[in-house]
Each structure stands twice: as C-alpha cells, then as structure tokens.
Coordinates of N, CA, C and O in Angstrom, one line a residue:
M17 N -43.2 114.2 41.9 CA -42.4 115.4 42.3 C -40.6 115.2 41.4 O -40.6 116.3 40.6
W18 N -40.8 114.0 41.4 CA -39.3 114.1 40.5 C -39.2 114.5 39.0 O -38.7 115.0 38.2
Q19 N -40.6 113.7 38.8 CA -41.2 113.8 37.4 C -41.2 115.6 37.0 O -40.7 116.0 36.2
R20 N -42.0 116.2 37.8 CA -42.0 118.1 38.0 C -40.5 118.2 38.0 O -40.4 119.2 36.9
V21 N -39.6 118.0 38.5 CA -38.2 118.4 38.2 C -37.5 117.7 36.9 O -36.8 118.6 36.1
K22 N -37.6 116.7 36.6 CA -37.1 116.0 35.3 C -37.9 116.8 34.0 O -37.2 117.1 33.2
N23 N -39.3 117.2 33.9 CA -39.6 118.1 33.2 C -39.1 119.4 33.0 O -38.8 119.9 32.0
F24 N -38.9 119.9 34.2 CA -38.5 121.3 34.1 C -37.2 121.4 33.7 O -36.7 122.4 33.0
F25 N -35.9 120.4 33.8 CA -34.3 120.4 33.3 C -35.1 119.8 31.6 O -33.8 120.5 30.8
L26 N -35.6 119.0 31.3 CA -35.8 119.0 29.7 C -36.7 120.3 29.2 O -35.8 119.9 28.0
S27 N -36.9 120.8 30.0 CA -37.9 122.2 29.0 C -36.3 122.8 28.3 O -36.6 123.6 27.6
F28 N -35.7 122.9 29.4 CA -34.3 123.7 29.5 C -33.5 123.2 28.3 O -33.1 124.3 27.0
R29 N -33.6 121.8 28.1 CA -32.9 121.1 26.8 C -33.6 121.7 25.5 O -33.0 122.0 24.5
T30 N -34.9 121.8 25.2 CA -35.5 121.8 24.4 C -35.5 123.4 23.9 O -35.2 123.2 22.9
Y31 N -35.5 124.0 24.9 CA -35.2 125.5 24.8 C -34.4 126.0 23.8 O -34.3 126.4 22.9
A32 N -33.2 125.3 24.0 CA -31.8 125.4 23.4 C -32.0 124.8 22.5 O -31.3 125.5 21.2
D33 N -32.4 123.9 22.1 CA -32.8 123.0 20.9 C -33.6 124.1 19.6 O -33.5 123.9 18.3
L34 N -34.5 124.6 20.5 CA -35.1 125.4 19.7 C -34.9 127.2 19.4 O -35.7 127.6 18.6
S35 N -34.1 127.6 19.8 CA -34.2 129.5 20.5 C -32.5 129.3 19.3 O -32.4 128.1 18.5
P36 N -32.5 130.2 18.4 CA -31.6 131.0 17.9 C -30.2 130.5 18.1 O -29.9 130.4 19.4
D37 N -29.4 130.2 17.3 CA -28.0 130.1 17.7 C -27.0 131.3 17.6 O -26.8 131.7 16.6
V38 N -27.2 131.9 19.0 CA -26.4 133.0 19.2 C -24.7 133.3 18.6 O -24.4 134.6 18.0
K39 N -24.0 132.3 18.5 CA -22.8 131.9 18.1 C -23.1 132.0 16.5 O -21.9 133.2 15.8
T40 N -23.6 131.5 15.9 CA -23.4 131.3 14.2 C -24.1 133.0 14.1 O -23.6 133.3 13.2
R41 N -25.0 133.6 14.8 CA -25.8 134.8 14.5 C -24.5 135.9 14.5 O -24.5 136.5 13.8
R42 N -23.8 135.8 15.5 CA -22.3 136.9 15.7 C -21.5 136.6 14.4 O -21.3 137.7 13.9
Q43 N -21.5 135.3 13.8 CA -20.3 135.3 12.8 C -20.8 135.6 11.8 O -19.8 136.1 11.2
V44 N -22.3 135.2 11.4 CA -22.7 135.9 9.8 C -22.9 137.8 10.2 O -22.5 138.2 9.3
N45 N -22.9 138.1 11.5 CA -23.2 139.5 11.2 C -21.6 140.0 11.1 O -21.2 141.1 10.7
R46 N -20.8 139.2 11.5 CA -19.2 140.4 11.7 C -18.9 140.1 10.1 O -18.2 140.6 9.4
W47 N -19.5 138.4 9.2 CA -19.4 138.6 8.2 C -19.9 139.6 7.0 O -19.3 140.2 6.0
L48 N -21.2 140.2 7.5 CA -22.0 141.2 7.0 C -21.5 142.6 7.2 O -21.3 143.6 6.5
R49 N -20.6 142.9 8.6 CA -20.2 144.3 9.1 C -19.7 144.8 7.7 O -19.2 146.3 7.9
D50 N -18.6 144.4 6.9 CA -17.5 145.1 5.7 C -18.7 145.8 4.8 O -17.9 146.6 4.1
R51 N -20.0 145.2 4.8 CA -20.5 145.8 3.5 C -21.2 147.1 4.3 O -21.7 147.5 5.6
P52 N -21.7 148.0 3.3 CA -22.3 149.4 3.7 C -23.5 148.9 4.1 O -24.7 148.0 3.8
A53 N -23.9 150.0 5.2 CA -25.5 150.0 5.8 C -26.3 150.6 5.2 O -26.2 151.7 4.8
L54 N -27.4 150.1 4.4 CA -28.7 151.0 3.8 C -29.4 151.0 4.8 O -30.3 150.1 5.2
T55 N -30.3 151.9 4.4 CA -31.6 152.3 4.7 C -32.2 151.2 4.1 O -32.4 151.3 3.2
S56 N -33.4 151.4 4.6 CA -34.6 151.0 4.2 C -34.9 151.6 2.8 O -35.3 150.5 2.1
D57 N -35.1 152.4 2.8 CA -35.4 153.3 1.6 C -34.1 152.9 0.4 O -34.4 152.7 -0.5
E58 N -32.7 152.9 0.8 CA -31.7 152.6 0.3 C -31.9 151.1 -0.7 O -31.7 150.8 -1.8
W59 N -31.9 150.3 0.1 CA -32.3 148.8 0.2 C -33.3 148.5 -0.8 O -33.1 148.0 -1.8
Y60 N -34.5 149.4 -0.9 CA -35.6 149.1 -2.0 C -35.1 150.0 -3.0 O -35.2 149.0 -4.0
E61 N -34.5 150.8 -2.9 CA -34.3 151.3 -4.1 C -33.2 150.7 -5.1 O -33.3 150.8 -6.4
Y62 N -32.0 150.2 -4.3 CA -30.9 149.5 -4.9 C -31.3 148.0 -5.5 O -30.6 147.9 -6.8
F63 N -31.9 147.4 -4.8 CA -32.4 146.4 -5.3 C -33.7 145.8 -5.5 O -33.4 144.9 -6.4
W64 N -34.6 146.4 -5.0 CA -36.0 146.0 -5.5 C -37.0 146.6 -6.3 O -37.7 146.0 -7.3
Q65 N -36.7 147.8 -6.4 CA -37.5 148.6 -7.5 C -37.0 148.3 -8.8 O -38.1 148.1 -9.7
A66 N -36.2 148.3 -9.5 CA -36.3 147.6 -10.7 C -36.5 146.1 -10.9 O -37.1 145.9 -12.2
R67 N -36.5 145.2 -10.1 CA -37.3 144.0 -10.0 C -38.8 144.3 -9.7 O -39.5 143.4 -9.8
Q68 N -39.5 145.3 -9.5 CA -41.1 145.8 -9.2 C -41.3 144.8 -8.2 O -42.6 144.7 -8.4
V69 N -40.6 145.2 -7.2 CA -41.2 144.8 -6.4 C -42.1 145.7 -5.5 O -41.3 146.8 -5.5
S70 N -43.0 145.6 -4.9 CA -43.8 146.3 -3.8 C -42.9 147.2 -2.5 O -42.1 146.6 -2.5
P71 N -42.9 148.5 -2.6 CA -42.4 149.1 -1.5 C -42.6 148.4 -0.2 O -42.2 148.1 0.8
A72 N -44.2 147.9 -0.4 CA -44.3 147.6 1.3 C -44.1 146.2 1.3 O -43.5 145.9 2.6
V73 N -43.9 145.3 0.2 CA -43.0 144.2 0.5 C -41.5 144.4 0.8 O -41.1 143.7 1.8
A74 N -41.0 144.9 0.5 CA -39.4 145.2 0.6 C -39.7 145.8 2.2 O -38.4 145.3 2.6
T75 N -40.0 146.7 2.5 CA -40.0 147.4 3.9 C -40.3 146.5 4.8 O -39.4 146.2 5.7
F76 N -41.3 145.5 4.5 CA -41.7 144.1 5.1 C -40.8 143.4 5.5 O -39.9 142.8 6.6
A77 N -39.7 142.8 4.6 CA -38.6 142.3 4.8 C -37.7 142.7 5.3 O -36.9 142.1 6.1
Y78 N -37.3 143.9 5.0 CA -36.0 144.5 5.9 C -36.4 144.7 7.4 O -35.4 144.2 8.1
I79 N -37.6 144.8 7.5 CA -38.2 145.2 8.9 C -37.9 143.6 9.8 O -37.2 143.3 10.7
Y80 N -38.7 142.8 9.2 CA -39.0 141.5 9.7 C -38.1 140.5 9.7 O -37.7 139.7 10.7
L81 N -37.4 140.6 8.5 CA -36.2 139.4 8.3 C -35.1 139.6 9.8 O -34.6 139.1 9.8
E82 N -34.9 141.2 9.8 CA -33.8 141.2 11.2 C -34.2 140.8 12.1 O -34.0 140.3 13.3
Q83 N -35.6 141.0 12.6 CA -36.7 140.7 13.6 C -36.5 139.2 13.8 O -36.0 138.8 14.9
Y84 N -36.6 139.1 12.6 CA -36.2 137.2 12.9 C -35.5 136.2 13.1 O -35.0 135.5 13.9
S85 N -34.2 137.1 12.5 CA -33.0 136.5 12.5 C -31.3 137.3 13.2 O -30.7 136.6 13.9
G86 N -32.1 138.3 13.6 CA -31.3 139.2 14.6 C -30.0 139.7 13.7 O -28.9 140.2 14.1
L87 N -30.2 139.6 12.4 CA -29.0 139.8 11.4 C -29.3 141.0 10.8 O -30.2 141.6 10.7
Q88 N -28.3 141.6 10.1 CA -28.2 143.4 10.0 C -28.7 143.0 8.7 O -28.1 143.2 7.6
T89 N -30.3 143.3 8.1 CA -30.6 143.1 7.0 C -29.8 144.6 6.2 O -30.0 144.4 5.1
A90 N -29.7 145.3 7.1 CA -29.1 146.8 6.1 C -27.7 146.5 5.0 O -27.6 147.0 4.6
R91 N -27.5 145.1 6.1 CA -26.1 144.9 4.8 C -26.3 143.5 4.0 O -25.4 143.2 3.1
I92 N -27.4 143.1 3.8 CA -28.1 141.7 3.3 C -27.9 142.1 1.7 O -28.8 142.9 1.6
L93 N -27.6 141.3 0.9 CA -27.5 141.2 -0.4 C -28.6 140.3 -0.9 O -28.7 139.5 -0.5
P94 N -29.2 140.7 -2.6 CA -30.5 139.9 -3.1 C -29.7 138.4 -3.1 O -30.3 137.4 -2.9
S95 N -28.4 138.6 -3.5 CA -28.0 137.0 -3.6 C -27.4 136.8 -2.7 O -26.8 135.0 -2.8
D96 N -27.1 136.9 -1.1 CA -27.2 136.2 0.0 C -27.8 135.1 0.1 O -29.5 134.9 -0.2
R97 N -27.1 133.9 0.5 CA -28.2 132.5 0.2 C -28.7 132.2 1.6 O -28.0 132.4 2.8
L98 N -29.9 132.0 1.5 CA -30.6 131.9 2.9 C -30.2 131.0 4.2 O -29.8 131.4 5.3
E99 N -29.3 129.6 3.6 CA -28.8 129.1 4.0 C -27.4 129.1 4.6 O -26.9 128.8 5.6
E100 N -27.0 128.8 3.5 CA -25.6 128.7 2.8 C -24.8 130.3 4.0 O -23.5 129.6 4.4
D101 N -25.5 131.2 3.3 CA -24.5 132.6 3.9 C -25.3 133.2 5.3 O -24.5 133.2 6.0
L102 N -26.5 132.9 5.6 CA -27.2 133.5 6.4 C -27.6 132.4 7.6 O -27.6 133.1 8.8
H103 N -27.4 131.4 6.9 CA -27.7 130.4 8.3 C -29.1 130.7 8.8 O -29.3 130.5 10.1
L104 N -29.7 130.6 7.8 CA -31.3 131.2 8.8 C -31.9 130.4 9.5 O -32.8 130.6 11.0
T105 N -31.8 128.8 9.1 CA -32.7 127.7 10.4 C -31.7 128.0 11.9 O -32.7 127.7 12.8
L106 N -30.5 128.4 11.7 CA -29.9 128.3 12.7 C -30.0 129.7 13.8 O -30.1 129.3 15.0
V107 N -29.7 131.1 13.0 CA -30.5 131.8 13.8 C -31.5 132.5 14.0 O -31.3 133.3 14.9
C108 N -32.7 132.0 13.5 CA -34.2 132.1 13.9 C -34.6 131.2 14.8 O -34.1 130.0 15.1
W109 N -35.6 131.8 15.3 CA -36.3 130.7 16.2 C -36.8 129.5 15.2 O -37.2 129.7 14.3
F110 N -37.3 128.5 16.1 CA -37.8 127.2 15.2 C -38.7 127.5 14.2 O -39.2 127.0 13.1
D111 N -39.8 128.2 14.9 CA -40.6 128.8 13.8 C -41.0 129.8 13.4 O -41.8 130.5 13.1
W112 N -39.9 130.4 13.1 CA -40.3 131.8 12.3 C -40.8 132.0 10.8 O -41.5 132.8 10.8
H113 N -41.1 130.7 10.4 CA -41.6 130.5 9.1 C -43.1 130.7 9.3 O -43.9 131.7 8.4
F114 N -43.4 130.2 10.4 CA -44.7 130.8 10.9 C -45.4 131.8 11.4 O -46.2 132.7 10.8
T115 N -44.6 132.3 12.2 CA -44.5 133.8 12.3 C -44.8 134.8 11.3 O -45.5 135.6 11.4
L116 N -43.7 134.5 10.3 CA -43.8 135.4 9.2 C -45.2 135.3 8.6 O -45.4 136.3 8.3
C117 N -45.6 134.1 8.4 CA -46.8 134.3 7.8 C -48.1 134.6 8.4 O -48.6 135.6 7.8
E118 N -48.2 134.5 9.8 CA -48.7 135.6 10.7 C -48.4 137.0 10.4 O -49.6 137.9 10.5
D119 N -46.9 137.9 10.3 CA -46.9 138.8 10.5 C -47.3 139.7 8.9 O -47.9 140.6 8.7
F120 N -47.1 138.9 7.9 CA -47.6 139.2 6.5 C -48.7 139.7 6.3 O -49.4 140.2 6.0
E121 N -50.0 138.3 6.6 CA -51.3 138.7 6.8 C -51.5 139.8 8.1 O -52.3 140.8 6.9
Q122 N -51.2 140.0 9.0 CA -51.5 141.1 9.8 C -50.9 142.2 8.7 O -52.1 143.8 9.1
H123 N -49.6 142.6 8.6 CA -49.1 144.0 8.1 C -49.7 144.2 6.5 O -50.1 145.5 6.3
L124 N -49.5 142.9 5.9 CA -50.0 143.2 4.3 C -51.3 142.9 3.7 O -51.9 143.0 2.7
G125 N -52.1 142.3 4.7 CA -53.2 141.7 4.8 C -53.9 140.6 3.5 O -54.6 140.2 3.0
V126 N -52.7 139.5 3.7 CA -52.2 138.8 2.8 C -51.8 137.2 3.6 O -50.5 137.4 4.0
G127 N -52.7 135.9 3.1 CA -52.0 134.9 3.4 C -50.9 134.5 2.7 O -51.5 134.7 1.5
I128 N -50.5 134.0 3.3 CA -49.6 132.8 2.0 C -49.6 131.7 2.0 O -49.9 131.0 3.3
E129 N -50.1 131.3 1.0 CA -51.3 130.3 1.0 C -49.7 129.3 0.7 O -50.4 127.8 0.7
D130 N -48.7 129.1 0.4 CA -48.0 127.8 -0.2 C -46.6 128.1 0.8 O -45.8 128.4 0.4
Y131 N -46.9 127.2 2.0 CA -46.3 127.7 3.1 C -44.9 126.9 2.6 O -43.6 126.8 2.5
L132 N -45.3 125.5 2.2 CA -44.1 124.5 1.8 C -43.2 125.0 0.8 O -42.3 124.5 0.5
E133 N -43.8 125.9 -0.2 CA -43.0 126.4 -1.1 C -42.1 127.5 -0.7 O -40.7 127.4 -1.4
M134 N -41.9 127.8 0.5 CA -41.0 128.6 1.1 C -39.7 127.9 1.5 O -38.9 128.7 1.6
Q135 N -39.8 126.7 1.8 CA -38.9 126.1 2.2 C -38.0 125.5 1.1 O -36.7 125.6 1.4
D136 N -38.3 126.2 -0.5 CA -37.2 125.5 -1.6 C -36.8 127.1 -2.0 O -36.2 127.2 -2.7
L137 N -37.2 127.9 -1.3 CA -36.2 129.5 -1.5 C -35.1 129.2 -1.3 O -34.0 128.7 -0.1
S138 N -34.1 129.5 -2.2 CA -32.5 129.5 -1.6 C -31.8 131.2 -1.4 O -31.0 130.9 -0.4
T139 N -32.1 131.9 -2.0 CA -31.5 133.4 -1.9 C -32.8 134.4 -1.2 O -33.6 134.4 -1.0
V140 N -32.0 135.5 -0.8 CA -33.0 136.3 -0.5 C -33.6 137.2 -1.3 O -34.9 137.2 -1.2
E141 N -33.3 136.9 -2.8 CA -34.0 137.7 -3.8 C -35.2 136.8 -3.9 O -36.2 137.2 -4.0
D142 N -34.5 135.2 -3.8 CA -36.1 134.6 -4.3 C -36.8 134.5 -2.7 O -38.6 134.8 -3.1
F143 N -36.1 134.4 -1.5 CA -37.4 135.2 -0.7 C -38.5 136.3 -1.0 O -39.7 136.7 -0.7
V144 N -37.8 137.4 -1.3 CA -38.4 138.8 -1.7 C -39.6 138.7 -2.3 O -40.6 139.2 -2.6
M145 N -38.7 138.1 -3.6 CA -39.8 137.9 -5.0 C -41.0 137.0 -4.4 O -42.0 137.2 -4.6
F146 N -40.9 135.8 -3.6 CA -41.6 135.0 -3.3 C -42.9 135.5 -2.4 O -44.4 135.6 -2.6
L147 N -42.4 136.2 -1.6 CA -43.4 137.6 -1.0 C -44.4 138.3 -1.8 O -45.6 138.8 -1.2
N148 N -43.3 138.9 -2.7 CA -44.4 139.9 -3.6 C -45.1 138.9 -5.0 O -46.4 139.8 -4.7
Q149 N -44.6 137.8 -4.7 CA -45.8 137.0 -5.7 C -46.9 136.8 -4.6 O -48.2 136.9 -5.5
Q150 N -46.7 136.8 -3.5 CA -47.9 136.7 -2.7 C -49.1 137.9 -2.8 O -50.2 137.6 -2.7
L151 N -48.1 139.0 -2.8 CA -49.0 140.0 -2.8 C -49.7 140.4 -4.1 O -51.1 140.6 -4.0
L152 N -48.9 139.9 -5.0 CA -49.5 140.2 -6.6 C -50.7 139.0 -6.4 O -51.4 139.7 -7.2
S153 N -50.7 137.8 -6.2 CA -51.3 137.1 -6.6 C -53.2 137.6 -5.9 O -54.1 137.2 -6.6
V154 N -53.1 138.4 -4.4 CA -53.9 138.8 -3.9 C -54.6 139.7 -4.9 O -55.8 139.8 -5.0
N155 N -54.0 140.6 -5.4 CA -54.4 142.1 -6.2 C -55.1 142.0 -7.7 O -55.7 142.6 -8.0
H156 N -54.2 140.6 -8.1 CA -54.7 140.2 -9.1 C -56.2 139.6 -9.5 O -56.4 138.7 -10.6
S157 N -56.6 138.6 -7.7 CA -57.9 137.9 -8.1 C -58.9 138.3 -8.2 O -58.7 140.0 -7.6

C-alpha cells in the first residue's frame, strides 16, 4: 500500500521534470511579442522562399514548432537560436523530438533519418533547413 502511495507522489515529481517550463515559455513569448506577427504565408515568403525551402516544410515548421513549444512561431526569426533564445529544451515536453519525427513522417511522408543530427542544430534556420533536406533527400532518391 505504501509503495503505491510513494509511486503516486514520485510520478508528480517526474511529470514536473519532463513537462514544459511554463515560466520560461511566458518569458520567451514576452520577448517575442515586440516583433510583428506573420501569417504562415508571410513567414514563408519573408524567410524561406528565397532559401528554396518547400512551402510544405515551412508550413509544417510554422504549425508544429508552436504546437511543441507554446511559442508564437509567427514572431520567430530564422536567426533565433533554438536554445539560447527560444529555450526549446525547457519550453517543450522532453520527448518533442520524437513527436516531431512522427509528425513529419505522418504529414509529409518522410521519416527523419538522422535524429541525432537534429541535436546539433543551432538556429531556427538550421532547423527548417534540416527538415527541408530530409524532404529533398527522399524526393531525389
């Protein structure tokens, strides 16, 4: 009986360790709010079209980055650093990388081949270009 009670309380602590840091998320969103909010189409046209990123990849990043992080993607710039500026490790669930891989495959039909390479990405531009490269590698094989 005591073991069940102990496990119940330990699960709350574990949940807190693995869940997003809401305070950090609010701080980052406050930092972002001075920027203009772009629609998905504007975000693509301003930042990704010239870089020859697939519109499907840009739209995926726009929607799912916000879904995983709770950050306002409409205000995020390609030069924003994933950890130093956006604090993705803190504001996302601990397993967001795995969910990203599953969602990318489900929505774009492409499995992310090198999950470990994703951990070396530094900026939003690196992240979107990585996703685009995954799509291109399948389309060119």
